Each structure stands twice: as structure tokens, then as C-alpha cells.
């Protein structure tokens, strides 16, 4: 069996050489340029989502949970508070409209003088064609149908109740993906 090993190894090396010439892979030290067709990446397309993000702080099941609340805070706007979220995403502004996914991540009050939010979250879709896919906000990546995604988001407050802290925000998400 040892006699066949050199012949088998030569055939493997030749096959790898042949495949690399066919696929047009170029190796540059620690990185290589690949043919996007081999990864199943077809024509790039632009998708626009208009969805509504519900931050529900009131009631029995709040969707944000405060994970950091500074012990001494002289700021009038909550500077330093960090909330972990699992917020519903719906097709319309009403909570009763069709749920299309969940926003999972966190937001932090990041300014001492004004309302300034630092937000990082995934929009995880649970409905239709995009079920099982997610987009990372800001749009820098994705999973499922959003592999290699990039894009931008425009957020606009639809409703805010200062008594309860509940908010509905309309998100217009523009995603370039394959």
C-alpha cells in the first residue's frame, strides 16, 4: 500500500492545481482572491425594508432590560444606562400588525448633554422569504440571504410615550446583498 501513496499524492496535487486554475483563485500570502460564483453569489440586489421597532418598557414583559445603570448619575438624560433588547419588529406601526422579526442587541445612552444613543443590534427575520436571515445594524453584515450585506438605515420616531418610556420607531433599511 505504501507504493501507491506517491502516485496518489501526485494525482491530488495535479487535481488541486487544475481546480485552482479553473476557479481563478489567486493567493497573496495569507489572503486569496476567490471567484464569487463558486460561493453561490449571483447578481447583487438592493432590498428596502420598512419595519417598525417596538421598545416596550411598560407592562409585565418589558422588551428592554437595563444591564448597566450607573450608581451616581448627575446627567438629566440617563447617560451611561445600557439596555439589552429583544424588541418586536412589525410590518406596521401598531403592535397588532404582523410581526416580521425581532431586534436583538443593546442600546446605550452615550451623551452627557443631549439624547445620544449608541445602538448595536441584529434584525432577525421570522417571516416569509427572509425567515431565518438577519441583518446586523448598522448594516455591516448579515446571515442567510444577507451574507455579504451592506447598506444603511434611516430611523424616525413614530411614537414615544414619556410616561411609560414605550417607543415605536420606523426603520427604513436599505440592504445590498446577493
mmCIF file of C-alpha atoms in Angstrom:
data_model
loop_
_atom_site.group_PDB
_atom_site.id
_atom_site.type_symbol
_atom_site.label_atom_id
_atom_site.label_comp_id
_atom_site.label_asym_id
_atom_site.label_seq_id
_atom_site.Cartn_x
_atom_site.Cartn_y
_atom_site.Cartn_z
ATOM 1 C CA UNK A 1 0.000 0.000 0.000
ATOM 2 C CA UNK A 2 2.962 2.332 0.557
ATOM 3 C CA UNK A 3 3.876 2.024 -3.141
ATOM 4 C CA UNK A 4 0.592 3.709 -4.168
ATOM 5 C CA UNK A 5 0.965 6.706 -1.858
ATOM 6 C CA UNK A 6 3.375 8.727 -4.069
ATOM 7 C CA UNK A 7 1.184 8.178 -7.144
ATOM 8 C CA UNK A 8 -1.962 9.119 -5.211
ATOM 9 C CA UNK A 9 -0.301 12.260 -3.768
ATOM 10 C CA UNK A 10 0.835 13.335 -7.243
ATOM 11 C CA UNK A 11 -2.697 12.934 -8.565
ATOM 12 C CA UNK A 12 -4.096 15.015 -5.686
ATOM 13 C CA UNK A 13 -1.561 17.807 -6.269
ATOM 14 C CA UNK A 14 -2.336 17.809 -10.005
ATOM 15 C CA UNK A 15 -6.091 17.897 -9.288
ATOM 16 C CA UNK A 16 -5.677 20.845 -6.871
ATOM 17 C CA UNK A 17 -3.563 22.697 -9.433
ATOM 18 C CA UNK A 18 -6.184 22.054 -12.105
ATOM 19 C CA UNK A 19 -9.021 23.247 -9.841
ATOM 20 C CA UNK A 20 -7.162 26.395 -8.818
ATOM 21 C CA UNK A 21 -6.569 27.306 -12.464
ATOM 22 C CA UNK A 22 -10.218 26.699 -13.280
ATOM 23 C CA UNK A 23 -11.584 28.724 -10.374
ATOM 24 C CA UNK A 24 -9.180 31.634 -10.824
ATOM 25 C CA UNK A 25 -8.132 31.694 -7.177
ATOM 26 C CA UNK A 26 -5.152 33.948 -6.607
ATOM 27 C CA UNK A 27 -3.128 33.525 -3.442
ATOM 28 C CA UNK A 28 -1.408 36.572 -1.913
ATOM 29 C CA UNK A 29 0.400 35.438 1.249
ATOM 30 C CA UNK A 30 -2.292 34.992 3.919
ATOM 31 C CA UNK A 31 -5.262 36.016 1.709
ATOM 32 C CA UNK A 32 -6.649 34.770 -1.558
ATOM 33 C CA UNK A 33 -8.898 36.284 -4.189
ATOM 34 C CA UNK A 34 -11.804 33.993 -4.951
ATOM 35 C CA UNK A 35 -14.373 33.677 -7.683
ATOM 36 C CA UNK A 36 -17.698 34.852 -6.166
ATOM 37 C CA UNK A 37 -19.656 32.429 -8.361
ATOM 38 C CA UNK A 38 -18.081 29.493 -6.520
ATOM 39 C CA UNK A 39 -19.647 30.745 -3.284
ATOM 40 C CA UNK A 40 -23.108 30.922 -4.825
ATOM 41 C CA UNK A 41 -23.044 34.721 -5.025
ATOM 42 C CA UNK A 42 -25.091 35.765 -8.005
ATOM 43 C CA UNK A 43 -26.179 39.243 -9.038
ATOM 44 C CA UNK A 44 -26.191 41.808 -6.254
ATOM 45 C CA UNK A 45 -29.572 43.390 -5.476
ATOM 46 C CA UNK A 46 -30.948 46.224 -3.341
ATOM 47 C CA UNK A 47 -33.764 45.436 -0.886
ATOM 48 C CA UNK A 48 -35.719 48.089 1.044
ATOM 49 C CA UNK A 49 -37.432 47.156 4.298
ATOM 50 C CA UNK A 50 -39.839 49.464 6.082
ATOM 51 C CA UNK A 51 -40.374 47.951 9.505
ATOM 52 C CA UNK A 52 -41.363 49.174 12.945
ATOM 53 C CA UNK A 53 -39.312 48.629 16.098
ATOM 54 C CA UNK A 54 -41.225 48.477 19.380
ATOM 55 C CA UNK A 55 -39.371 49.245 22.616
ATOM 56 C CA UNK A 56 -41.918 48.312 25.293
ATOM 57 C CA UNK A 57 -40.764 49.353 28.763
ATOM 58 C CA UNK A 58 -44.184 49.180 30.438
ATOM 59 C CA UNK A 59 -46.282 46.171 31.376
ATOM 60 C CA UNK A 60 -45.492 42.649 32.544
ATOM 61 C CA UNK A 61 -42.995 41.782 29.771
ATOM 62 C CA UNK A 62 -40.694 44.721 29.011
ATOM 63 C CA UNK A 63 -38.567 44.183 25.891
ATOM 64 C CA UNK A 64 -35.528 46.181 27.127
ATOM 65 C CA UNK A 65 -33.759 45.161 30.330
ATOM 66 C CA UNK A 66 -31.319 47.555 31.961
ATOM 67 C CA UNK A 67 -27.983 45.761 32.340
ATOM 68 C CA UNK A 68 -25.934 48.787 33.440
ATOM 69 C CA UNK A 69 -27.308 51.644 35.481
ATOM 70 C CA UNK A 70 -24.566 53.970 36.790
ATOM 71 C CA UNK A 71 -24.685 54.317 40.593
ATOM 72 C CA UNK A 72 -24.041 58.070 40.501
ATOM 73 C CA UNK A 73 -25.509 59.869 37.566
ATOM 74 C CA UNK A 74 -25.740 63.649 37.550
ATOM 75 C CA UNK A 75 -26.958 63.659 33.942
ATOM 76 C CA UNK A 76 -30.602 64.551 33.358
ATOM 77 C CA UNK A 77 -30.859 62.262 30.325
ATOM 78 C CA UNK A 78 -29.726 58.914 31.753
ATOM 79 C CA UNK A 79 -26.144 58.983 30.493
ATOM 80 C CA UNK A 80 -24.453 55.602 30.997
ATOM 81 C CA UNK A 81 -27.558 53.416 31.023
ATOM 82 C CA UNK A 82 -27.234 50.299 28.855
ATOM 83 C CA UNK A 83 -30.300 48.247 27.907
ATOM 84 C CA UNK A 84 -30.281 44.776 26.370
ATOM 85 C CA UNK A 85 -33.216 44.396 23.964
ATOM 86 C CA UNK A 86 -35.372 41.760 22.334
ATOM 87 C CA UNK A 87 -37.873 44.051 20.607
ATOM 88 C CA UNK A 88 -40.632 43.041 18.187
ATOM 89 C CA UNK A 89 -40.357 44.172 14.562
ATOM 90 C CA UNK A 90 -43.693 44.624 12.825
ATOM 91 C CA UNK A 91 -44.885 45.483 9.327
ATOM 92 C CA UNK A 92 -46.923 48.467 10.559
ATOM 93 C CA UNK A 93 -46.651 50.960 13.425
ATOM 94 C CA UNK A 94 -49.279 49.210 15.564
ATOM 95 C CA UNK A 95 -48.178 46.381 17.844
ATOM 96 C CA UNK A 96 -51.143 44.404 16.477
ATOM 97 C CA UNK A 97 -49.704 44.482 12.925
ATOM 98 C CA UNK A 98 -47.912 41.419 11.550
ATOM 99 C CA UNK A 99 -44.694 40.570 13.393
ATOM 100 C CA UNK A 100 -41.862 40.043 10.891
ATOM 101 C CA UNK A 101 -38.919 39.640 13.254
ATOM 102 C CA UNK A 102 -37.106 40.688 16.391
ATOM 103 C CA UNK A 103 -34.455 43.322 17.088
ATOM 104 C CA UNK A 104 -31.886 41.773 19.408
ATOM 105 C CA UNK A 105 -28.921 43.655 20.843
ATOM 106 C CA UNK A 106 -28.424 46.696 23.044
ATOM 107 C CA UNK A 107 -28.614 50.453 23.200
ATOM 108 C CA UNK A 108 -26.753 52.812 25.465
ATOM 109 C CA UNK A 109 -27.345 56.424 26.391
ATOM 110 C CA UNK A 110 -23.992 57.763 25.262
ATOM 111 C CA UNK A 111 -24.148 61.541 25.683
ATOM 112 C CA UNK A 112 -23.947 63.589 28.891
ATOM 113 C CA UNK A 113 -25.575 66.671 27.415
ATOM 114 C CA UNK A 114 -28.177 65.555 24.884
ATOM 115 C CA UNK A 115 -30.032 62.436 23.861
ATOM 116 C CA UNK A 116 -27.419 60.337 22.095
ATOM 117 C CA UNK A 117 -27.880 56.626 21.527
ATOM 118 C CA UNK A 118 -25.282 54.031 20.692
ATOM 119 C CA UNK A 119 -27.105 51.060 19.191
ATOM 120 C CA UNK A 120 -25.931 47.632 18.066
ATOM 121 C CA UNK A 121 -28.484 45.005 17.132
ATOM 122 C CA UNK A 122 -29.490 42.266 14.758
ATOM 123 C CA UNK A 123 -32.777 42.333 12.916
ATOM 124 C CA UNK A 124 -33.672 38.619 12.944
ATOM 125 C CA UNK A 125 -36.468 37.903 10.462
ATOM 126 C CA UNK A 126 -39.078 35.227 11.196
ATOM 127 C CA UNK A 127 -41.458 35.702 8.289
ATOM 128 C CA UNK A 128 -41.654 34.979 4.561
ATOM 129 C CA UNK A 129 -38.697 34.823 2.205
ATOM 130 C CA UNK A 130 -36.296 36.265 4.795
ATOM 131 C CA UNK A 131 -37.271 33.841 7.592
ATOM 132 C CA UNK A 132 -34.057 32.713 9.302
ATOM 133 C CA UNK A 133 -31.965 35.582 7.883
ATOM 134 C CA UNK A 134 -30.657 38.518 9.875
ATOM 135 C CA UNK A 135 -29.089 41.918 9.309
ATOM 136 C CA UNK A 136 -26.578 43.424 11.722
ATOM 137 C CA UNK A 137 -27.147 47.112 12.459
ATOM 138 C CA UNK A 138 -25.573 49.246 11.282
ATOM 139 C CA UNK A 139 -25.747 47.254 8.069
ATOM 140 C CA UNK A 140 -22.295 45.725 8.010
ATOM 141 C CA UNK A 141 -23.095 42.035 7.680
ATOM 142 C CA UNK A 142 -25.841 39.500 7.669
ATOM 143 C CA UNK A 143 -26.702 35.836 7.627
ATOM 144 C CA UNK A 144 -28.762 33.595 5.384
ATOM 145 C CA UNK A 145 -29.919 35.633 2.383
ATOM 146 C CA UNK A 146 -27.938 38.612 3.709
ATOM 147 C CA UNK A 147 -24.424 37.143 3.576
ATOM 148 C CA UNK A 148 -22.038 39.885 2.410
ATOM 149 C CA UNK A 149 -24.695 42.543 3.087
ATOM 150 C CA UNK A 150 -24.002 46.246 3.331
ATOM 151 C CA UNK A 151 -26.264 49.269 3.389
ATOM 152 C CA UNK A 152 -27.719 51.962 5.589
ATOM 153 C CA UNK A 153 -30.631 52.677 7.894
ATOM 154 C CA UNK A 154 -32.871 55.680 8.418
ATOM 155 C CA UNK A 155 -34.755 55.683 11.726
ATOM 156 C CA UNK A 156 -37.622 58.004 12.618
ATOM 157 C CA UNK A 157 -39.551 58.030 15.880
ATOM 158 C CA UNK A 158 -43.179 57.241 15.131
ATOM 159 C CA UNK A 159 -44.435 57.401 18.704
ATOM 160 C CA UNK A 160 -42.935 57.979 22.159
ATOM 161 C CA UNK A 161 -44.803 57.945 25.477
ATOM 162 C CA UNK A 162 -42.764 59.899 28.068
ATOM 163 C CA UNK A 163 -44.834 58.438 30.952
ATOM 164 C CA UNK A 164 -44.086 54.787 30.153
ATOM 165 C CA UNK A 165 -40.936 55.114 28.032
ATOM 166 C CA UNK A 166 -42.576 52.993 25.302
ATOM 167 C CA UNK A 167 -41.443 53.898 21.791
ATOM 168 C CA UNK A 168 -42.185 52.892 18.221
ATOM 169 C CA UNK A 169 -39.524 53.699 15.647
ATOM 170 C CA UNK A 170 -39.927 53.318 11.896
ATOM 171 C CA UNK A 171 -36.824 51.861 10.262
ATOM 172 C CA UNK A 172 -36.131 52.223 6.556
ATOM 173 C CA UNK A 173 -33.376 49.721 5.878
ATOM 174 C CA UNK A 174 -31.595 49.633 2.506
ATOM 175 C CA UNK A 175 -29.519 46.498 2.024
ATOM 176 C CA UNK A 176 -27.247 45.483 -0.852
ATOM 177 C CA UNK A 177 -26.973 41.692 -0.896
ATOM 178 C CA UNK A 178 -26.746 38.692 -3.194
#
